[in-house]
Structure formats: C-alpha cells, structure tokens
mmCIF file of C-alpha atoms in Angstrom:
data_model
loop_
_atom_site.group_PDB
_atom_site.id
_atom_site.type_symbol
_atom_site.label_atom_id
_atom_site.label_comp_id
_atom_site.label_asym_id
_atom_site.label_seq_id
_atom_site.Cartn_x
_atom_site.Cartn_y
_atom_site.Cartn_z
ATOM 1 C CA MET A 889 2.111 -23.272 -1.669
ATOM 2 C CA SER A 890 0.723 -22.108 2.078
ATOM 3 C CA TYR A 891 2.428 -19.413 4.122
ATOM 4 C CA THR A 892 2.635 -19.215 7.834
ATOM 5 C CA ILE A 893 1.761 -14.983 9.050
ATOM 6 C CA SER A 894 5.759 -14.612 10.434
ATOM 7 C CA GLN A 895 6.864 -15.792 6.825
ATOM 8 C CA VAL A 896 4.178 -13.148 4.803
ATOM 9 C CA ALA A 897 5.588 -10.361 7.625
ATOM 10 C CA GLU A 898 8.667 -10.834 6.826
ATOM 11 C CA LYS A 899 8.564 -10.547 2.822
ATOM 12 C CA PHE A 900 6.053 -7.475 3.235
ATOM 13 C CA ASP A 901 7.892 -6.299 5.968
ATOM 14 C CA LEU A 902 5.072 -5.753 7.921
ATOM 15 C CA THR A 903 4.253 -6.804 11.396
ATOM 16 C CA ALA A 904 2.701 -10.588 12.377
ATOM 17 C CA HIS A 905 -0.033 -8.007 14.052
ATOM 18 C CA THR A 906 -1.021 -5.712 11.128
ATOM 19 C CA ILE A 907 -1.508 -8.684 9.084
ATOM 20 C CA ARG A 908 -4.122 -10.189 12.033
ATOM 21 C CA TYR A 909 -5.370 -6.390 11.338
ATOM 22 C CA TYR A 910 -5.789 -6.563 8.164
ATOM 23 C CA ASP A 911 -7.555 -9.562 8.370
ATOM 24 C CA LYS A 912 -10.490 -8.838 11.375
ATOM 25 C CA GLU A 913 -10.820 -5.807 9.333
ATOM 26 C CA GLY A 914 -11.810 -8.175 5.721
ATOM 27 C CA LEU A 915 -8.663 -7.118 3.683
ATOM 28 C CA LEU A 916 -8.392 -11.131 3.500
ATOM 29 C CA PRO A 917 -11.077 -12.305 3.329
ATOM 30 C CA PHE A 918 -10.080 -15.777 1.652
ATOM 31 C CA VAL A 919 -7.403 -16.706 3.967
ATOM 32 C CA GLU A 920 -7.731 -19.936 5.317
ATOM 33 C CA ARG A 921 -6.913 -21.288 9.265
ATOM 34 C CA SER A 922 -5.459 -24.618 10.267
ATOM 35 C CA LYS A 923 -7.089 -27.501 12.335
ATOM 36 C CA SER A 924 -5.234 -25.202 15.521
ATOM 37 C CA GLY A 925 -6.894 -21.592 13.996
ATOM 38 C CA SER A 926 -3.219 -20.676 12.722
ATOM 39 C CA ARG A 927 -3.944 -18.256 9.212
ATOM 40 C CA GLU A 928 -2.416 -20.252 6.361
ATOM 41 C CA PHE A 929 -1.767 -17.782 3.464
ATOM 42 C CA SER A 930 -1.526 -18.730 -0.442
ATOM 43 C CA ASP A 931 -0.006 -17.825 -3.543
ATOM 44 C CA SER A 932 -3.364 -15.764 -4.297
ATOM 45 C CA ASP A 933 -3.507 -14.463 -0.571
ATOM 46 C CA LEU A 934 0.027 -13.338 -0.997
ATOM 47 C CA GLU A 935 -1.166 -11.153 -4.250
ATOM 48 C CA TRP A 936 -3.786 -9.603 -2.501
ATOM 49 C CA LEU A 937 -1.744 -8.152 0.289
ATOM 50 C CA LYS A 938 0.608 -7.265 -2.286
ATOM 51 C CA LEU A 939 -2.101 -5.211 -3.858
ATOM 52 C CA ILE A 940 -3.260 -3.550 -0.063
ATOM 53 C CA CYS A 941 0.362 -2.843 0.126
ATOM 54 C CA CYS A 942 0.661 -0.787 -3.310
ATOM 55 C CA LEU A 943 -2.427 0.875 -2.335
ATOM 56 C CA LYS A 944 -2.191 2.389 0.952
ATOM 57 C CA ASN A 945 1.801 3.241 0.216
ATOM 58 C CA THR A 946 0.419 5.062 -2.765
ATOM 59 C CA GLY A 947 -2.231 6.884 -0.004
ATOM 60 C CA MET A 948 -5.628 4.939 -0.363
ATOM 61 C CA PRO A 949 -6.870 4.474 3.319
ATOM 62 C CA LEU A 950 -8.069 1.272 4.315
ATOM 63 C CA LYS A 951 -11.862 1.855 4.413
ATOM 64 C CA GLN A 952 -11.590 2.196 0.887
ATOM 65 C CA ILE A 953 -9.290 -0.163 0.074
ATOM 66 C CA LYS A 954 -12.160 -2.458 2.245
ATOM 67 C CA GLN A 955 -14.759 -0.751 -0.383
ATOM 68 C CA TYR A 956 -12.759 -2.347 -2.988
ATOM 69 C CA ILE A 957 -12.707 -5.646 -1.348
ATOM 70 C CA GLU A 958 -16.357 -5.789 -1.234
ATOM 71 C CA TRP A 959 -16.710 -4.972 -4.597
ATOM 72 C CA CYS A 960 -14.721 -7.482 -5.494
ATOM 73 C CA LEU A 961 -16.402 -9.883 -4.052
ATOM 74 C CA GLN A 962 -19.923 -8.955 -5.517
ATOM 75 C CA GLY A 963 -18.373 -10.370 -8.878
ATOM 76 C CA ASP A 964 -18.591 -8.645 -12.368
ATOM 77 C CA GLU A 965 -21.416 -6.354 -11.348
ATOM 78 C CA THR A 966 -18.841 -3.868 -9.601
ATOM 79 C CA LEU A 967 -16.404 -4.053 -12.552
ATOM 80 C CA GLU A 968 -16.875 -0.529 -13.780
ATOM 81 C CA ILE A 969 -16.608 1.238 -10.029
ATOM 82 C CA ARG A 970 -13.525 -0.785 -9.261
ATOM 83 C CA ARG A 971 -12.098 0.237 -12.869
ATOM 84 C CA GLN A 972 -13.170 4.011 -11.718
ATOM 85 C CA LEU A 973 -11.838 3.550 -8.610
ATOM 86 C CA PHE A 974 -8.351 3.032 -9.669
ATOM 87 C CA LEU A 975 -8.369 5.490 -12.101
ATOM 88 C CA ASP A 976 -9.223 8.114 -9.449
ATOM 89 C CA HIS A 977 -6.341 6.957 -7.165
ATOM 90 C CA ARG A 978 -4.076 7.249 -10.102
ATOM 91 C CA LYS A 979 -4.673 10.464 -10.493
ATOM 92 C CA GLU A 980 -3.832 10.653 -6.585
ATOM 93 C CA VAL A 981 -0.453 9.004 -7.672
ATOM 94 C CA LEU A 982 0.129 11.344 -10.401
ATOM 95 C CA LYS A 983 -0.243 14.270 -8.402
ATOM 96 C CA GLN A 984 1.899 12.584 -5.563
ATOM 97 C CA MET A 985 4.586 12.612 -7.848
ATOM 98 C CA ALA A 986 4.017 16.248 -9.345
ATOM 99 C CA ASP A 987 4.798 16.950 -5.788
ATOM 100 C CA LEU A 988 7.603 14.545 -5.297
ATOM 101 C CA ARG A 989 9.264 16.086 -8.265
ATOM 102 C CA GLU A 990 9.100 19.324 -7.036
ATOM 103 C CA ASN A 991 10.532 18.475 -3.574
ATOM 104 C CA LEU A 992 12.399 16.487 -5.444
ATOM 105 C CA LYS A 993 14.450 19.937 -6.996
ATOM 106 C CA ILE A 994 14.056 22.304 -4.206
ATOM 107 C CA ILE A 995 16.212 19.875 -2.443
ATOM 108 C CA ASP A 996 18.554 18.923 -5.246
ATOM 109 C CA PHE A 997 19.078 23.637 -5.538
ATOM 110 C CA LYS A 998 19.985 22.910 -1.739
ATOM 111 C CA LEU A 999 22.503 19.879 -2.333
ATOM 112 C CA LYS A 1000 24.075 22.626 -5.547
ATOM 113 C CA ILE A 1001 24.273 25.119 -2.858
ATOM 114 C CA TYR A 1002 26.432 23.010 -0.833
ATOM 115 C CA ASP A 1003 28.697 21.540 -3.314
ATOM 116 C CA THR A 1004 29.513 24.815 -4.644
ATOM 117 C CA GLY A 1005 30.812 25.410 -1.368
ATOM 118 C CA CYS A 1006 29.023 28.812 -0.469
ATOM 119 C CA ASN A 1007 27.750 30.002 2.108
ATOM 120 C CA ILE A 1008 24.287 30.046 3.236
ATOM 121 C CA PRO A 1009 23.357 32.650 5.511
ATOM 122 C CA THR A 1010 20.811 31.011 8.513
ATOM 123 C CA HIS A 1011 18.708 33.105 9.933
ATOM 124 C CA LYS A 1012 18.595 33.444 13.086
#
C-alpha cells in the first residue's frame, strides 16, 4: 500500500514540513517518488518513521538517528555498533523514566496535600 505525505503526517501527528525535513536530511532513504515528484510512502517507510519518532521522542538527537540509518544502509558489518547505540540509548531512557518517577512522587505528594484540604503556605 502507498500513502501520501498528508496521510503519513496525520497518522504520526507530524507536519508535512517535518516529514519533508526528515526526508531531506536522509532519515527516510527509501521513500519513492511518483512521476509527478510526490513522495509515496510504503508500509516499510512507515515502520522507519515509527522508529525515528520513537528515538526522537525518547531524546535521541536527529544527528544520531541519521548516523544509525547510515549504519543500517552499510549492512551487517555495522550490526554491533547499532546494537551498542540501542544499549546506550536504552540506558538513557531508563534514567529518564527514573527521573520522571521521582518527579511524579513530588507531584503526587502535592496532590495529596491539596486533597486533604490543608492550607499550604505560599512564599511571597
């Protein structure tokens, strides 16, 4: 199946401009063009974009994502370095999750105070 840039943008909650930027930066190397020059996205392209969004949403810089894609294009000789990239990124995501859990505890504590109706002194 083939998708237009508008369909892809809606599916991933991105702008068409963002998708064009990703393509221009080499993050979507397999996207084909129609005879009129429009991008035609395949199911495989959507899987790539899903991964790009996942990595970006978890804090990986686009430069690093591009490096990963370049390694993928180089073939199996880069398997170990790609694996290491994901191991390192996983550690970062776990740290983010731990930080978020700590922040959530603070928010929950404040909510508990508000729920009990206690007056909280404010700073002036």
